[in-house]
Amino acid sequence: MLRRGEDPADAGPHVQWREDPVQPSTDPRFANPRNEIWLDFTTDRNGVGVAASVVRWPVCQKTAGSVVLHVHTSTEPGQAGMAGARLACVNVDFSAG
């Protein structure tokens, strides 16, 4: 199921290996780079940036259909996983891997 839409918010919630029963997830036990897929990067003055993320759990096509780029992120309790504005969304077919 690929999530489609003009608005990056159409991508839906963050994918979590251990799903937080409270959404949106702000608990650092769930909203962290080991339980979600985070691509943290900074671009150079030309706008070029590179990031990679490896998780040790399967990404299910039923729950993941896109990659969303956010401005910043937080890791503090009550703010964990709360990223800034959604800047862009790219549909990804995770079943192809």
Short mmCIF file of C-alpha atoms in Angstrom, two decimals:
data_model
loop_
_atom_site.label_atom_id
_atom_site.label_comp_id
_atom_site.label_asym_id
_atom_site.label_seq_id
_atom_site.Cartn_x
_atom_site.Cartn_y
_atom_site.Cartn_z
CA MET A 1 0.00 0.00 0.00
CA LEU A 2 1.70 3.16 -1.15
CA ARG A 3 0.45 6.31 0.47
CA ARG A 4 -0.29 8.98 -2.06
CA GLY A 5 -1.27 12.60 -1.86
CA GLU A 6 -0.19 16.11 -2.59
CA ASP A 7 0.41 16.95 1.07
CA PRO A 8 3.33 15.28 2.92
CA ALA A 9 0.90 14.74 5.84
CA ASP A 10 -0.81 12.14 3.62
CA ALA A 11 2.11 9.81 4.39
CA GLY A 12 0.54 8.88 7.73
CA PRO A 13 2.23 8.22 11.09
CA HIS A 14 5.81 7.13 11.71
CA VAL A 15 6.56 3.42 11.30
CA GLN A 16 7.61 1.83 14.59
CA TRP A 17 8.92 -1.69 15.24
CA ARG A 18 7.40 -1.60 18.75
CA GLU A 19 4.31 0.52 18.25
CA ASP A 20 3.51 3.14 20.85
CA PRO A 21 -0.12 2.68 21.95
CA VAL A 22 -0.41 6.47 22.21
CA GLN A 23 -0.25 8.35 18.90
CA PRO A 24 1.30 10.59 17.91
CA SER A 25 4.20 8.99 19.69
CA THR A 26 6.22 11.33 21.94
CA ASP A 27 7.58 8.72 24.36
CA PRO A 28 11.35 8.26 23.85
CA ARG A 29 10.95 4.52 24.55
CA PHE A 30 9.15 4.31 21.19
CA ALA A 31 10.10 7.48 19.29
CA ASN A 32 13.81 6.93 18.77
CA PRO A 33 16.16 5.99 15.91
CA ARG A 34 16.26 2.32 17.00
CA ASN A 35 12.47 1.89 16.85
CA GLU A 36 11.81 4.19 13.89
CA ILE A 37 13.77 4.87 10.71
CA TRP A 38 15.55 8.21 11.02
CA LEU A 39 17.71 9.72 8.30
CA ASP A 40 19.55 12.56 10.02
CA PHE A 41 21.56 14.71 7.66
CA THR A 42 22.67 18.26 7.00
CA THR A 43 23.08 19.69 3.53
CA ASP A 44 26.01 21.70 2.28
CA ARG A 45 25.62 25.16 0.79
CA ASN A 46 24.63 23.55 -2.52
CA GLY A 47 21.82 21.60 -0.85
CA VAL A 48 23.62 18.26 -1.10
CA GLY A 49 23.32 15.82 1.80
CA VAL A 50 23.64 12.07 2.26
CA ALA A 51 22.18 9.76 4.89
CA ALA A 52 21.73 6.03 5.45
CA SER A 53 19.78 4.10 8.04
CA VAL A 54 19.84 0.39 8.82
CA VAL A 55 17.25 -1.28 11.02
CA ARG A 56 17.37 -4.85 12.31
CA TRP A 57 13.67 -5.48 11.73
CA PRO A 58 11.56 -5.97 8.60
CA VAL A 59 9.84 -2.96 7.07
CA CYS A 60 6.33 -4.11 6.31
CA GLN A 61 4.62 -2.90 3.15
CA LYS A 62 1.33 -2.71 5.09
CA THR A 63 2.71 -0.07 7.45
CA ALA A 64 5.29 1.74 5.34
CA GLY A 65 4.73 3.31 1.98
CA SER A 66 6.76 6.48 1.92
CA VAL A 67 9.73 8.39 3.25
CA VAL A 68 9.06 11.83 4.70
CA LEU A 69 11.71 14.51 5.13
CA HIS A 70 11.22 16.69 8.22
CA VAL A 71 12.92 19.79 9.57
CA HIS A 72 14.79 18.90 12.81
CA THR A 73 13.72 16.33 15.40
CA SER A 74 13.48 16.03 19.18
CA THR A 75 14.40 13.24 21.60
CA GLU A 76 13.28 14.67 24.96
CA PRO A 77 10.36 13.08 26.88
CA GLY A 78 7.08 14.52 25.66
CA GLN A 79 8.79 15.75 22.49
CA ALA A 80 10.55 12.59 21.29
CA GLY A 81 10.04 11.90 17.63
CA MET A 82 8.33 15.24 17.12
CA ALA A 83 10.00 16.49 14.02
CA GLY A 84 9.53 19.85 12.42
CA ALA A 85 7.42 20.51 9.37
CA ARG A 86 7.09 17.82 6.71
CA LEU A 87 9.08 19.17 3.78
CA ALA A 88 8.74 16.38 1.24
CA CYS A 89 7.31 12.91 0.83
CA VAL A 90 8.51 10.20 -1.56
CA ASN A 91 6.50 7.03 -2.16
CA VAL A 92 8.58 3.86 -1.76
CA ASP A 93 7.63 0.27 -2.65
CA PHE A 94 9.10 -1.59 0.34
CA SER A 95 7.98 -4.95 -1.10
CA ALA A 96 10.65 -4.73 -3.81
CA GLY A 97 13.53 -5.43 -1.42
#
